[in-house]
PDB file of C-alpha atoms in Angstrom:
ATOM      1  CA  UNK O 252      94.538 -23.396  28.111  1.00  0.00           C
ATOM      2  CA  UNK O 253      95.297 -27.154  28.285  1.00  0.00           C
ATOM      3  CA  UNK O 254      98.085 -26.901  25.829  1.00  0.00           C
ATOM      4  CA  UNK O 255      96.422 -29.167  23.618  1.00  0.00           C
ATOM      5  CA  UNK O 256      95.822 -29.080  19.805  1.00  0.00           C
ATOM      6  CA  UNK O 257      93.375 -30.215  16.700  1.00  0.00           C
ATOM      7  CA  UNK O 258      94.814 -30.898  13.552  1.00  0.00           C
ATOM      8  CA  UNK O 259      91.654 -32.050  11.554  1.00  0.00           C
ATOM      9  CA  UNK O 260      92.817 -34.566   8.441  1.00  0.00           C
ATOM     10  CA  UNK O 261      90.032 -34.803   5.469  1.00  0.00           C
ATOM     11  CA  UNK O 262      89.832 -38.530   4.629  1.00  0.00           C
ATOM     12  CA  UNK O 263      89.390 -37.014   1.405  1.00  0.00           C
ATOM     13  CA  UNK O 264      93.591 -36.277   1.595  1.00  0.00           C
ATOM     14  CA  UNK O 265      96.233 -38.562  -0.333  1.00  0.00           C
ATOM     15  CA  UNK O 266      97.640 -40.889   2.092  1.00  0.00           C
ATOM     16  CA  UNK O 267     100.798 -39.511   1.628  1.00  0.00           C
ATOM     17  CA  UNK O 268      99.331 -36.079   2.846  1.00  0.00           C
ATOM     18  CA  UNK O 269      97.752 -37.636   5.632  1.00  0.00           C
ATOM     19  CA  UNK O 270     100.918 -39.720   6.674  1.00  0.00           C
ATOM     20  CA  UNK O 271     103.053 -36.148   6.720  1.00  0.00           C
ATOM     21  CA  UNK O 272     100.800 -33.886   8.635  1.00  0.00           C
ATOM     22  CA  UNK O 273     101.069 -37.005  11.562  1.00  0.00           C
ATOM     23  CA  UNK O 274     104.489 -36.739  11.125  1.00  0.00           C
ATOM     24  CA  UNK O 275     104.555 -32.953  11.373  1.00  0.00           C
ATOM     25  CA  UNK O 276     102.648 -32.630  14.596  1.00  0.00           C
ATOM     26  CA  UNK O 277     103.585 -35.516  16.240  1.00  0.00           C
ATOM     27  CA  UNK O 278      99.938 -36.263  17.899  1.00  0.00           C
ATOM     28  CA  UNK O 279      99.724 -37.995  21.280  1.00  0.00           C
ATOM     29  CA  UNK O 280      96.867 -39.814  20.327  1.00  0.00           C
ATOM     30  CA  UNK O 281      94.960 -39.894  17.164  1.00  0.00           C
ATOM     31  CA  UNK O 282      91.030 -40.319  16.890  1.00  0.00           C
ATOM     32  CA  UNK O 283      89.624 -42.192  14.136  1.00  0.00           C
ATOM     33  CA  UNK O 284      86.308 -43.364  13.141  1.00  0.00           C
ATOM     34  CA  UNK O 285      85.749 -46.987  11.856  1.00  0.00           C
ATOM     35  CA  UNK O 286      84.941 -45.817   8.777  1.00  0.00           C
ATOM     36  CA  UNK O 287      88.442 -43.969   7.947  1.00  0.00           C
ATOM     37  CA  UNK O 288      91.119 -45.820  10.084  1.00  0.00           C
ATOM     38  CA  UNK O 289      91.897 -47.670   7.102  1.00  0.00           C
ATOM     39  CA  UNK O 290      93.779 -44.615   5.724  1.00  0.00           C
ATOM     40  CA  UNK O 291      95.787 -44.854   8.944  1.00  0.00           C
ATOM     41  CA  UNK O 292      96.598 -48.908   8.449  1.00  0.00           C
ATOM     42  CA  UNK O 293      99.948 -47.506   7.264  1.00  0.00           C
ATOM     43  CA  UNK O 294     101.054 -44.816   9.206  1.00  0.00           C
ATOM     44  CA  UNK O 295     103.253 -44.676  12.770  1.00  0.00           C
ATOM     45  CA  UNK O 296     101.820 -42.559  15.391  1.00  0.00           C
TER      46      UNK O 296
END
């Protein structure tokens, strides 16, 4: 009812598969914890 969304991302994903389904859903904020922001070091969000 908010008109928000989830889009879970297994760290367990390529990079590459990560990096596209950002792109796809073009988040407003993404939520990471320490132990897997690495995997977002390269992506634009």
């Amino acid at each position: 009812k908010a008109g928000g969304g989830y889009v879970p991302l297994d760290p367990a994903y390529p990079v590459e598969r990560i990096a596209y389904m950002l792109k796809d859903s073009t988040p407003a904020a993404v939520l990471a914890q320490s132990a897997t922001e690495a995997l977002l070091a390269d992506v634009s969000v």
